[in-house]
Coordinates of C-alpha atoms in Angstrom, one line a residue:
Chain A
M1 CA 122.2 144.9 55.4
P2 CA 126.0 144.0 54.3
E3 CA 126.9 140.8 52.7
Q4 CA 127.4 137.6 53.9
P5 CA 127.0 134.2 53.6
D6 CA 124.3 132.8 52.9
M7 CA 122.3 131.6 56.0
T8 CA 119.4 129.9 56.8
P9 CA 117.7 131.2 59.9
D10 CA 116.8 127.6 61.1
A11 CA 118.8 126.2 64.7
S12 CA 120.2 123.3 62.9
Y13 CA 123.0 125.4 60.8
E14 CA 125.6 125.0 62.3
L15 CA 127.3 128.4 62.2
L16 CA 130.1 128.2 64.4
G17 CA 131.9 124.9 64.8
A18 CA 134.4 122.5 66.2
R19 CA 134.9 118.9 65.2
D20 CA 137.5 116.7 67.8
V21 CA 139.8 119.6 68.1
H22 CA 143.4 119.7 69.7
V23 CA 146.1 122.2 69.1
S24 CA 149.5 122.1 70.7
I25 CA 152.3 124.4 70.8
D26 CA 156.0 123.2 71.4
G27 CA 154.7 120.2 73.2
V28 CA 152.2 121.7 75.0
Q29 CA 149.0 120.4 74.8
I30 CA 146.4 123.8 74.5
L31 CA 143.0 122.3 73.3
R32 CA 142.2 118.9 73.5
E33 CA 139.2 116.9 72.5
I34 CA 137.1 119.9 71.6
N35 CA 133.7 119.6 70.5
L36 CA 130.9 121.8 69.8
K37 CA 127.9 123.6 67.6
I38 CA 126.7 127.0 67.9
G39 CA 123.6 128.0 66.4
V40 CA 122.4 131.3 65.0
A41 CA 121.4 133.5 67.6
E42 CA 122.7 132.4 70.3
R43 CA 124.5 133.5 73.1
V44 CA 127.0 131.8 74.8
A45 CA 129.5 132.2 77.0
I46 CA 133.2 130.5 78.3
V47 CA 134.3 130.4 81.3
G48 CA 137.1 128.9 83.6
A49 CA 139.9 129.7 85.0
N50 CA 143.1 131.5 83.9
G51 CA 144.9 129.2 81.7
A52 CA 142.1 127.5 81.0
G53 CA 142.0 127.4 77.6
K54 CA 139.5 129.9 77.0
T55 CA 141.3 132.8 74.7
S56 CA 142.7 129.4 72.6
L57 CA 139.5 128.5 71.9
L58 CA 138.5 131.5 70.7
R59 CA 141.2 132.2 68.8
A60 CA 140.7 128.7 66.9
L61 CA 137.2 129.1 66.3
S62 CA 138.0 132.3 64.7
G63 CA 141.2 131.0 62.5
T64 CA 144.3 132.8 64.0
L65 CA 145.7 130.1 66.0
P66 CA 146.0 126.8 63.9
V67 CA 144.8 123.9 65.1
T68 CA 146.7 120.6 65.3
S69 CA 144.1 118.1 64.2
G70 CA 140.4 118.4 64.0
E71 CA 138.3 120.9 62.4
V72 CA 136.6 124.1 63.0
I73 CA 133.1 124.9 61.0
L74 CA 132.1 128.3 60.0
C75 CA 128.9 129.2 58.6
T76 CA 129.4 125.1 57.6
E77 CA 132.4 125.3 56.0
P78 CA 135.6 123.9 57.1
I79 CA 137.7 127.5 58.8
T80 CA 140.5 125.9 56.4
R81 CA 138.8 126.3 53.4
L82 CA 137.8 129.7 53.7
S83 CA 140.3 132.9 53.0
R84 CA 140.8 135.3 55.7
A85 CA 138.8 138.0 54.3
T86 CA 135.8 135.5 54.2
I87 CA 136.3 134.7 58.1
A88 CA 136.5 138.5 58.7
R89 CA 133.3 139.2 57.3
S90 CA 131.8 136.3 59.8
I91 CA 133.3 136.8 62.7
A92 CA 134.1 139.4 64.4
V93 CA 136.7 139.1 67.5
V94 CA 136.9 142.2 70.2
G95 CA 139.8 141.2 71.5
A96 CA 142.2 142.1 74.5
D97 CA 143.4 145.6 75.0
L98 CA 143.9 147.8 71.4
A99 CA 147.5 149.2 71.4
L100 CA 147.8 151.6 68.4
P101 CA 151.6 153.0 67.2
F102 CA 150.3 156.1 65.9
A103 CA 147.1 158.6 67.0
T104 CA 143.8 157.4 65.9
R105 CA 140.5 158.8 66.6
A106 CA 138.4 157.0 67.8
D107 CA 135.9 157.1 64.7
E108 CA 139.1 156.6 62.4
L109 CA 139.6 153.2 64.7
V110 CA 136.1 151.8 63.8
A111 CA 135.8 152.7 60.3
L112 CA 138.6 150.1 60.3
G113 CA 136.2 147.5 60.9
R114 CA 134.6 148.2 57.7
L115 CA 137.5 146.6 55.7
P116 CA 136.4 143.3 55.3
H117 CA 133.5 144.5 53.6
G118 CA 135.3 146.8 50.9
S119 CA 137.9 146.3 48.2
G120 CA 141.0 147.9 47.0
P121 CA 142.6 151.2 47.9
S122 CA 140.4 153.7 48.1
G123 CA 139.2 154.8 52.0
P124 CA 136.0 154.2 53.9
T125 CA 133.0 155.1 52.4
A126 CA 130.3 157.5 53.2
H127 CA 128.0 154.4 54.3
D128 CA 131.4 153.0 56.2
R129 CA 131.7 156.4 58.0
E130 CA 127.8 156.2 58.8
R131 CA 128.2 152.6 59.9
A132 CA 131.0 153.2 62.8
A133 CA 129.1 156.5 64.1
A134 CA 125.9 154.2 64.1
A135 CA 128.1 151.8 66.4
L136 CA 130.3 154.0 68.4
E137 CA 126.5 155.2 69.1
R138 CA 125.2 151.4 69.7
V139 CA 128.1 151.3 72.5
G140 CA 127.1 154.8 74.1
A141 CA 130.5 155.8 72.9
A142 CA 129.7 159.0 70.3
H143 CA 130.9 161.1 72.5
L144 CA 134.3 159.8 72.0
A145 CA 134.4 160.1 68.0
A146 CA 136.9 162.8 68.0
R147 CA 139.2 161.7 70.9
D148 CA 142.6 159.5 70.2
V149 CA 142.2 156.3 71.5
R150 CA 145.3 156.4 73.3
T151 CA 144.2 159.1 75.2
L152 CA 140.8 157.1 76.3
S153 CA 140.7 155.1 79.8
A154 CA 140.7 151.2 79.6
G155 CA 136.9 151.2 80.0
E156 CA 136.8 153.8 77.0
R157 CA 138.9 151.7 74.9
Q158 CA 136.8 148.4 76.2
L159 CA 133.5 150.1 74.6
V160 CA 135.2 151.8 71.2
A161 CA 136.7 148.1 70.8
I162 CA 133.6 146.9 70.9
A163 CA 132.4 149.2 68.1
L164 CA 135.1 148.2 66.2
G165 CA 133.2 144.6 66.3
L166 CA 130.1 145.6 66.1
A167 CA 130.7 147.8 62.8
Q168 CA 132.1 144.6 61.1
E169 CA 128.5 143.9 60.8
T170 CA 129.2 139.5 60.9
P171 CA 126.8 137.4 61.9
I172 CA 129.3 136.2 65.0
L173 CA 130.8 138.6 67.7
A174 CA 133.4 136.8 69.7
L175 CA 134.6 138.6 72.7
D176 CA 137.4 138.5 75.3
E177 CA 136.2 139.7 78.7
P178 CA 134.9 142.6 77.1
T179 CA 133.9 144.1 80.3
V180 CA 137.2 143.4 81.9
H181 CA 137.6 147.0 82.6
L182 CA 134.5 148.5 82.4
D183 CA 132.4 150.6 85.7
L184 CA 129.2 148.8 86.6
K185 CA 127.3 151.4 84.5
H186 CA 129.1 150.5 81.6
R187 CA 129.1 146.9 82.3
V188 CA 125.1 146.9 82.7
E189 CA 125.4 148.7 79.1
V190 CA 127.1 145.7 77.8
A191 CA 125.7 143.3 79.0
D192 CA 122.3 144.7 77.4
L193 CA 123.7 145.5 74.2
L194 CA 124.9 141.4 73.7
V195 CA 121.8 140.1 74.8
S196 CA 120.0 142.9 72.1
L197 CA 122.9 141.8 69.5
A198 CA 121.8 138.0 70.1
D199 CA 118.3 138.7 70.1
R200 CA 118.6 140.9 66.1
A201 CA 119.7 137.4 65.1
R202 CA 123.8 138.0 65.9
T203 CA 125.8 135.0 67.7
V204 CA 127.5 136.2 70.3
V205 CA 130.7 134.2 72.3
A206 CA 132.1 135.5 74.7
I207 CA 134.4 135.3 77.4
F208 CA 133.5 136.5 81.1
H209 CA 134.8 135.6 84.1
E210 CA 131.5 137.0 86.3
L211 CA 129.4 134.1 86.7
D212 CA 126.6 136.0 87.9
M213 CA 125.9 138.4 85.0
V214 CA 126.7 134.7 83.2
R215 CA 124.4 133.6 85.2
D216 CA 121.6 135.9 84.0
L217 CA 122.1 136.5 80.7
F218 CA 123.5 133.5 78.8
P219 CA 121.2 130.5 78.5
R220 CA 124.4 128.7 77.5
V221 CA 128.1 128.4 79.2
I222 CA 130.9 126.0 78.2
V223 CA 133.0 125.2 81.0
M224 CA 136.6 124.8 80.4
K225 CA 139.4 123.7 82.6
G226 CA 142.7 122.3 81.3
G227 CA 142.3 122.8 77.2
R228 CA 139.1 120.4 77.5
I229 CA 135.5 121.3 78.0
V230 CA 134.3 120.3 80.6
G231 CA 130.6 121.6 80.3
D232 CA 128.9 122.3 78.0
G233 CA 124.2 123.8 79.3
A234 CA 122.9 125.8 80.8
P235 CA 124.5 127.5 83.6
S236 CA 122.2 126.2 86.0
E237 CA 123.2 122.8 85.3
V238 CA 126.9 123.8 84.6
L239 CA 127.3 126.5 86.8
S240 CA 126.4 124.5 90.1
A241 CA 128.1 124.9 93.3
T242 CA 130.2 121.3 93.0
R243 CA 131.0 121.9 88.7
V244 CA 132.2 125.3 89.6
A245 CA 134.2 123.8 92.7
D246 CA 135.6 121.3 90.2
A247 CA 136.2 123.7 87.4
W248 CA 138.2 126.5 89.7
E249 CA 139.1 123.8 92.0
I250 CA 137.8 126.0 94.9
P251 CA 136.5 124.4 98.0
V252 CA 132.3 123.4 96.9
E253 CA 131.2 125.6 100.5
R254 CA 132.9 128.4 98.9
A255 CA 132.0 127.7 95.4
A256 CA 128.4 127.6 97.2
R257 CA 127.9 131.3 97.9
L258 CA 129.5 133.3 94.2
Chain B
M1 CA 138.9 160.9 59.3
R2 CA 139.2 161.4 55.5
S3 CA 136.0 160.2 52.9
Q4 CA 136.9 159.3 49.8
Q5 CA 136.0 162.3 47.9
S6 CA 137.8 164.8 50.4
L7 CA 140.7 162.4 50.0
R8 CA 141.0 163.0 45.6
T9 CA 140.2 166.7 46.0
L10 CA 143.5 166.7 48.5
L11 CA 145.4 164.2 45.7
T12 CA 144.2 166.3 42.8
A13 CA 145.3 169.3 44.9
G14 CA 149.0 167.9 45.5
V15 CA 149.2 166.6 42.1
A16 CA 148.9 170.0 41.0
L17 CA 150.9 172.0 43.5
L18 CA 153.3 169.4 42.3
A19 CA 153.7 170.2 39.3
A20 CA 153.8 174.1 39.4
V21 CA 156.7 173.8 41.6
A22 CA 158.5 171.4 39.3
I23 CA 157.3 173.9 36.3
L24 CA 159.4 176.5 39.0
A25 CA 162.2 174.8 39.6
I26 CA 163.1 173.7 36.2
G27 CA 163.8 177.5 35.6
V28 CA 165.9 178.0 38.8
G29 CA 169.5 177.9 38.4
S30 CA 172.1 179.6 37.0
V31 CA 170.3 180.9 33.8
A32 CA 166.7 181.4 35.1
I33 CA 164.4 180.2 32.6
P34 CA 160.7 182.2 32.4
P35 CA 158.1 179.5 33.4
T36 CA 156.0 180.5 30.3
E37 CA 158.7 179.6 28.7
V38 CA 159.8 176.0 30.6
I39 CA 155.7 175.2 29.5
G40 CA 157.0 176.2 25.8
I41 CA 159.9 174.0 25.8
L42 CA 158.3 170.9 27.9
M43 CA 154.8 171.1 25.5
H44 CA 157.2 171.4 22.8
G45 CA 158.8 168.0 24.1
I46 CA 155.9 165.9 24.2
G47 CA 155.0 166.8 20.6
V48 CA 152.1 169.9 21.5
G49 CA 154.1 172.3 19.7
T50 CA 153.0 176.0 20.5
G51 CA 154.2 177.3 17.7
A52 CA 157.7 178.9 17.9
A53 CA 159.9 176.4 18.9
A54 CA 162.2 177.9 21.9
D55 CA 166.0 179.2 22.2
A56 CA 168.0 176.1 21.7
G57 CA 170.0 176.8 24.6
S58 CA 167.0 176.8 27.4
T59 CA 165.6 173.7 25.1
A60 CA 169.1 171.8 26.2
I61 CA 169.7 173.2 29.9
V62 CA 165.5 172.3 30.5
V63 CA 165.9 168.4 28.7
E64 CA 169.2 167.7 29.4
L65 CA 170.4 168.8 33.0
R66 CA 167.7 170.0 34.6
L67 CA 164.9 167.3 33.6
P68 CA 166.2 164.7 35.1
R69 CA 167.1 166.2 38.1
I70 CA 163.7 167.3 38.7
A71 CA 162.2 164.2 37.3
A72 CA 164.7 162.1 40.0
A73 CA 163.8 164.3 42.6
I74 CA 160.2 163.4 42.5
L75 CA 160.3 159.6 42.0
V76 CA 162.9 159.6 44.8
G77 CA 161.5 161.7 47.2
G78 CA 157.6 160.2 46.8
A79 CA 159.4 156.8 46.8
L80 CA 161.5 157.0 49.9
A81 CA 158.2 158.5 51.7
V82 CA 156.1 156.3 51.0
A83 CA 158.8 153.3 52.2
G84 CA 159.5 155.4 55.0
G85 CA 155.3 155.0 55.7
V86 CA 154.5 151.6 55.0
F87 CA 157.8 150.7 57.5
Q88 CA 156.3 152.8 60.2
S89 CA 153.2 150.9 59.5
L90 CA 154.6 147.5 59.2
L91 CA 157.0 148.1 61.9
R92 CA 154.0 149.9 64.6
N93 CA 157.2 152.4 65.2
P94 CA 156.8 156.0 64.5
L95 CA 160.6 156.2 64.1
A96 CA 160.8 154.1 61.4
D97 CA 162.3 155.3 58.2
P98 CA 163.4 153.7 54.9
Y99 CA 166.5 152.6 56.0
V100 CA 165.1 150.7 59.1
L101 CA 166.2 147.1 57.7
G102 CA 169.9 148.5 56.4
T103 CA 169.2 149.8 53.5
S104 CA 171.7 152.9 53.5
S105 CA 174.2 150.7 54.9
G106 CA 175.1 147.7 52.3
A107 CA 174.0 150.7 49.9
A108 CA 177.2 152.3 50.9
L109 CA 179.3 150.0 51.3
G110 CA 178.3 148.4 47.8
A111 CA 179.1 152.0 46.8
A112 CA 181.8 152.3 48.9
V113 CA 183.3 148.9 47.2
A114 CA 182.4 150.1 43.7
I115 CA 184.6 152.9 44.2
L116 CA 187.3 151.1 45.6
V117 CA 187.9 148.5 43.0
P118 CA 190.5 149.8 40.4
I119 CA 188.5 150.1 37.2
S120 CA 186.2 152.8 39.2
G121 CA 186.4 155.7 35.9
V122 CA 185.0 153.6 33.6
A123 CA 182.5 152.3 36.7
W124 CA 181.1 155.2 37.5
E125 CA 180.6 156.1 33.9
L126 CA 178.3 152.8 33.6
G127 CA 176.9 153.7 36.3
G128 CA 178.4 150.8 38.0
V129 CA 178.4 152.4 41.3
Q130 CA 175.1 152.6 41.6
L131 CA 174.1 149.0 41.0
A132 CA 176.7 148.0 43.6
A133 CA 174.7 150.4 45.4
F134 CA 171.7 148.9 44.9
A135 CA 173.3 144.8 45.2
G136 CA 174.7 146.3 48.7
A137 CA 171.1 147.6 49.7
L138 CA 169.0 144.1 48.7
A139 CA 171.6 142.2 49.9
A140 CA 171.4 143.9 53.2
V141 CA 167.7 143.3 53.1
G142 CA 168.2 140.0 52.4
I143 CA 170.8 139.2 55.9
V144 CA 167.7 140.8 57.8
W145 CA 165.0 139.0 56.4
R146 CA 166.4 135.7 56.8
V147 CA 167.7 136.5 60.2
A148 CA 164.7 138.0 62.1
G149 CA 162.5 135.4 59.5
I150 CA 160.2 138.1 57.9
G151 CA 156.8 136.7 57.0
S152 CA 157.6 133.2 58.4
G153 CA 154.7 134.4 61.1
E154 CA 157.5 133.5 64.2
E155 CA 158.9 137.3 63.9
R156 CA 158.5 139.8 66.4
I157 CA 158.5 143.6 65.2
A158 CA 161.1 144.4 68.4
S159 CA 163.7 141.6 67.2
V160 CA 162.9 142.7 63.2
L161 CA 164.2 146.3 64.8
L162 CA 166.7 145.1 66.6
V163 CA 168.4 142.6 63.6
G164 CA 167.8 145.5 61.5
Y165 CA 169.8 147.5 63.9
A166 CA 172.7 144.9 64.3
V167 CA 173.2 144.3 60.3
A168 CA 173.2 148.1 59.7
S169 CA 175.9 148.4 62.4
L170 CA 178.6 145.4 61.2
L171 CA 177.5 146.9 57.9
A172 CA 179.1 150.6 59.1
A173 CA 182.0 149.2 60.5
A174 CA 182.6 148.0 57.5
L175 CA 182.4 151.0 55.5
S176 CA 184.3 152.4 58.0
L177 CA 187.4 149.9 57.9
V178 CA 186.7 149.8 53.2
M179 CA 187.0 154.3 54.4
L180 CA 190.1 154.1 56.4
M181 CA 191.9 151.9 53.3
S182 CA 190.2 154.3 50.6
G183 CA 193.0 156.7 50.0
A184 CA 192.7 159.1 47.2
N185 CA 188.9 157.4 46.8
L186 CA 188.0 158.9 50.4
R187 CA 186.0 161.5 48.1
A188 CA 184.2 160.1 46.4
I189 CA 183.0 158.0 49.2
F190 CA 182.1 160.7 51.3
G191 CA 180.4 162.0 47.9
F192 CA 177.6 158.8 48.0
L193 CA 177.4 158.9 51.6
L194 CA 176.3 162.3 51.3
G195 CA 174.0 161.5 48.6
G196 CA 172.3 164.4 46.2
L197 CA 171.1 164.4 42.8
D198 CA 174.0 166.2 40.8
G199 CA 174.8 163.0 39.4
V200 CA 171.7 162.3 37.7
T201 CA 171.8 161.8 34.1
W202 CA 168.7 160.2 31.9
P203 CA 170.4 156.9 31.6
R204 CA 170.8 156.4 35.4
L205 CA 167.3 157.7 36.1
A206 CA 165.8 155.5 33.6
A207 CA 168.1 152.6 35.3
A208 CA 166.5 153.1 38.4
A209 CA 162.5 154.5 37.5
L210 CA 161.3 151.1 36.5
P211 CA 161.8 149.6 40.2
L212 CA 161.3 152.9 41.5
V213 CA 157.6 153.7 40.1
L214 CA 156.6 150.6 40.1
A215 CA 157.4 149.4 43.7
T216 CA 155.8 152.9 44.8
L217 CA 152.7 153.1 42.9
L218 CA 152.2 149.2 44.3
L219 CA 152.7 150.1 48.1
A220 CA 150.4 153.3 47.2
I221 CA 147.3 151.3 46.6
R222 CA 148.0 148.6 49.4
G223 CA 146.8 150.9 52.2
R224 CA 143.8 148.5 53.3
P225 CA 145.8 146.1 54.4
L226 CA 148.2 148.3 56.5
A227 CA 145.1 150.1 57.9
A228 CA 144.4 146.6 59.2
L229 CA 147.9 146.0 60.6
L230 CA 147.4 149.6 62.6
L231 CA 146.0 147.0 65.4
G232 CA 148.9 144.5 65.1
D233 CA 148.8 141.4 63.8
E234 CA 146.0 139.5 65.3
G235 CA 143.9 142.1 64.8
A236 CA 144.9 142.3 61.3
A237 CA 144.1 139.2 60.7
H238 CA 140.2 139.6 62.3
L239 CA 139.7 142.0 59.9
G240 CA 140.8 139.6 57.4
V241 CA 144.3 140.3 55.8
E242 CA 147.0 137.2 55.6
V243 CA 149.1 139.0 57.7
R244 CA 152.4 136.8 56.5
R245 CA 152.0 137.3 53.0
E246 CA 150.9 140.7 53.0
R247 CA 154.5 141.7 55.2
R248 CA 156.7 139.9 53.1
I249 CA 155.3 141.9 50.0
S250 CA 155.5 145.2 51.8
V251 CA 158.9 145.0 52.8
A252 CA 160.0 143.4 49.5
L253 CA 158.1 146.6 47.7
A254 CA 159.6 148.8 50.1
S255 CA 163.0 147.5 50.3
L256 CA 163.7 147.8 46.3
A257 CA 161.9 151.6 46.3
T258 CA 164.6 152.2 48.9
A259 CA 166.9 149.9 47.6
A260 CA 166.6 152.0 43.8
A261 CA 166.6 155.8 45.3
V262 CA 169.6 155.4 47.5
A263 CA 171.2 153.6 44.5
L264 CA 170.1 156.9 42.5
V265 CA 171.1 159.7 44.9
G266 CA 172.8 158.4 47.5
L267 CA 171.8 159.0 51.4
I268 CA 169.0 161.2 51.6
G269 CA 167.6 161.5 55.2
F270 CA 164.3 162.7 56.8
V271 CA 162.2 162.7 53.9
G272 CA 160.9 159.2 54.6
L273 CA 160.8 159.7 58.4
V274 CA 159.1 162.8 58.3
V275 CA 156.5 163.2 55.7
P276 CA 154.5 160.0 56.4
H277 CA 154.3 162.1 59.6
L278 CA 153.2 166.2 58.4
I279 CA 150.4 164.2 56.6
R280 CA 149.1 162.1 59.5
L281 CA 149.4 165.1 61.5
A282 CA 146.5 166.2 58.9
V283 CA 144.8 163.5 57.9
G284 CA 144.9 160.7 60.4
P285 CA 146.8 157.3 60.3
D286 CA 144.4 155.3 57.7
P287 CA 147.6 154.4 55.0
R288 CA 145.0 154.7 52.4
A289 CA 145.1 158.2 52.6
V290 CA 148.3 158.3 54.2
L291 CA 151.1 156.3 51.0
P292 CA 149.4 158.8 48.2
L293 CA 149.5 161.5 50.4
S294 CA 152.9 160.8 51.1
A295 CA 154.1 160.2 47.6
I296 CA 153.5 163.6 46.6
G297 CA 154.2 165.0 50.0
G298 CA 157.9 163.7 49.7
A299 CA 157.6 164.4 45.8
L300 CA 157.5 168.1 47.1
L301 CA 159.7 168.1 50.0
L302 CA 163.0 167.0 47.7
L303 CA 162.2 169.0 44.8
V304 CA 162.0 172.1 46.8
A305 CA 164.9 171.1 49.0
D306 CA 167.2 169.9 46.0
S307 CA 166.0 173.2 44.4
V308 CA 167.3 175.5 47.5
A309 CA 170.3 173.2 48.0
R310 CA 171.8 173.7 44.1
T311 CA 171.0 177.4 44.1
I312 CA 172.7 178.0 47.4
G313 CA 175.1 174.9 47.0
I314 CA 174.5 173.2 50.2
P315 CA 174.0 169.0 50.2
V316 CA 170.3 168.6 50.1
G317 CA 170.2 166.6 52.9
V318 CA 171.0 169.2 55.0
I319 CA 167.9 170.7 52.9
T320 CA 165.0 168.5 53.8
A321 CA 166.2 168.3 57.5
L322 CA 166.9 172.2 58.0
I323 CA 162.8 172.7 55.9
G324 CA 161.2 169.2 57.3
A325 CA 162.6 169.3 61.3
P326 CA 160.8 172.6 62.2
F327 CA 157.9 172.1 60.4
L328 CA 157.7 169.2 62.3
L329 CA 158.5 170.5 65.3
W330 CA 156.0 173.6 65.1
L331 CA 153.2 171.1 63.8
L332 CA 154.0 168.6 66.9
H333 CA 153.9 171.8 68.9
R334 CA 150.6 173.5 67.9
S335 CA 149.0 170.4 68.1
R336 CA 150.7 168.5 71.6
R337 CA 147.8 167.2 72.9
G338 CA 146.1 165.4 69.4
Y339 CA 149.5 164.5 68.2
A340 CA 152.1 162.9 70.3
L341 CA 154.6 160.4 69.0

């Protein structure tokens, strides 16, 4: 394993957390009273309506959205005390669609995930390229290695983006709608991948819209509404018809059929 | 994807090629000097005497006339190509070149004003025009920096490009006015705009060398954060890059290198635009490979172009375009599917 912050394999270890986090931008409250604690090897889904603050929460937790008040905790340390490089060795974020200015092979791109593990001007090492190839293999995209990422379909780009996050080899993998462009086959594969990652002690935090998938695969679900966490627990509890109806503002009888 | 080892091999080969071409280029001119004699003179010059000293006339031509010009071609070519590669990566725009933040217009206006100042004869001798061009270039970048808020974290790439364009246009308009009023000095101003290495002397080179070499070297080893920036600001941050700080450092260094280059040799286009693209076609977009190889590629291109230019008496900027553009077009055509601008 590459260098990682010291971890004791114990459930009380606060790998990722938020203490009374508020974020407002230009007077608009984006996140309010966010309190949560995520431990090692947990598998957590974040759900909620559009504009509920899911992506903002992910950005605050990974330190790219500065908090207005409160504190984000990463590996038991306040995130503001950690350098960007340390954060990048602790949490990988698979974000929205990849947009690249130049032709870039998929394996070259995935190798960029190794950047936080090196220093200085030298290029990717043999080990880096090996890890990149393994990450592409892991998402079932080894055959795309030599393709220009800009010519790939949205679904293929999605797989490459996940491989990029995997290549970073961090204890936490955060994903923003990782299955959004994927067909059924790849959706299933990515879902299985996320489960197997968490089984191997990696913590997975992912934003999803597909509630059926969330119910199946995620032991813990965070429901957001209006910048607040309105539910945090097992899917059977927080994704009941009444609570879904409330969070998404739809009729209960419709929610019951989801 | 290039491993460290193949990159090192490429760099070594590039430096060797550059040295060989430089020795040939020193020999080219109205008085042809064979490579062996050039090597003898150079060895003698650095105190590794190999017996008989070369002919005094040849020595003077090599050391006083050709060597500063060759050295300037190498340093300026390398600086422009690296700065171009940095701006393309930083602004995520394949059309960016070293002059994208208004450096060229600022330098031209500075030089034109300096030429028009009554004591221009003396100022020219002392390198006053070069100093004014350097100051003008940095002032233009300074204005763009302030207006676009570079490094503030609020800047958007499109607005940086637009502000650069607007400032450059404003300065170009001012330059046109100055040129209209310049009368007999128009030719001197035009000469600066055309660019060229004719006026390079040891003292002028020495003055420009420090910012030129320092900025280029520091940029050439900043490939790691610039590689992360291929993924955009947010993506780079997730890969551990302090984006604001990185952008400030890179823009400052690239502008410094460009300003020093423009001050020394005037406006030479195309090297900074085309060389990084040629390198990317060969080794992919990772700046850790692109920047050092661009330094060598830019040096080679300008060295060859200037040698041709002084042999047949055509401005070097014309030659860089004549060599570079068809080569780029050929490569793009050949690898159409692999590399689309």
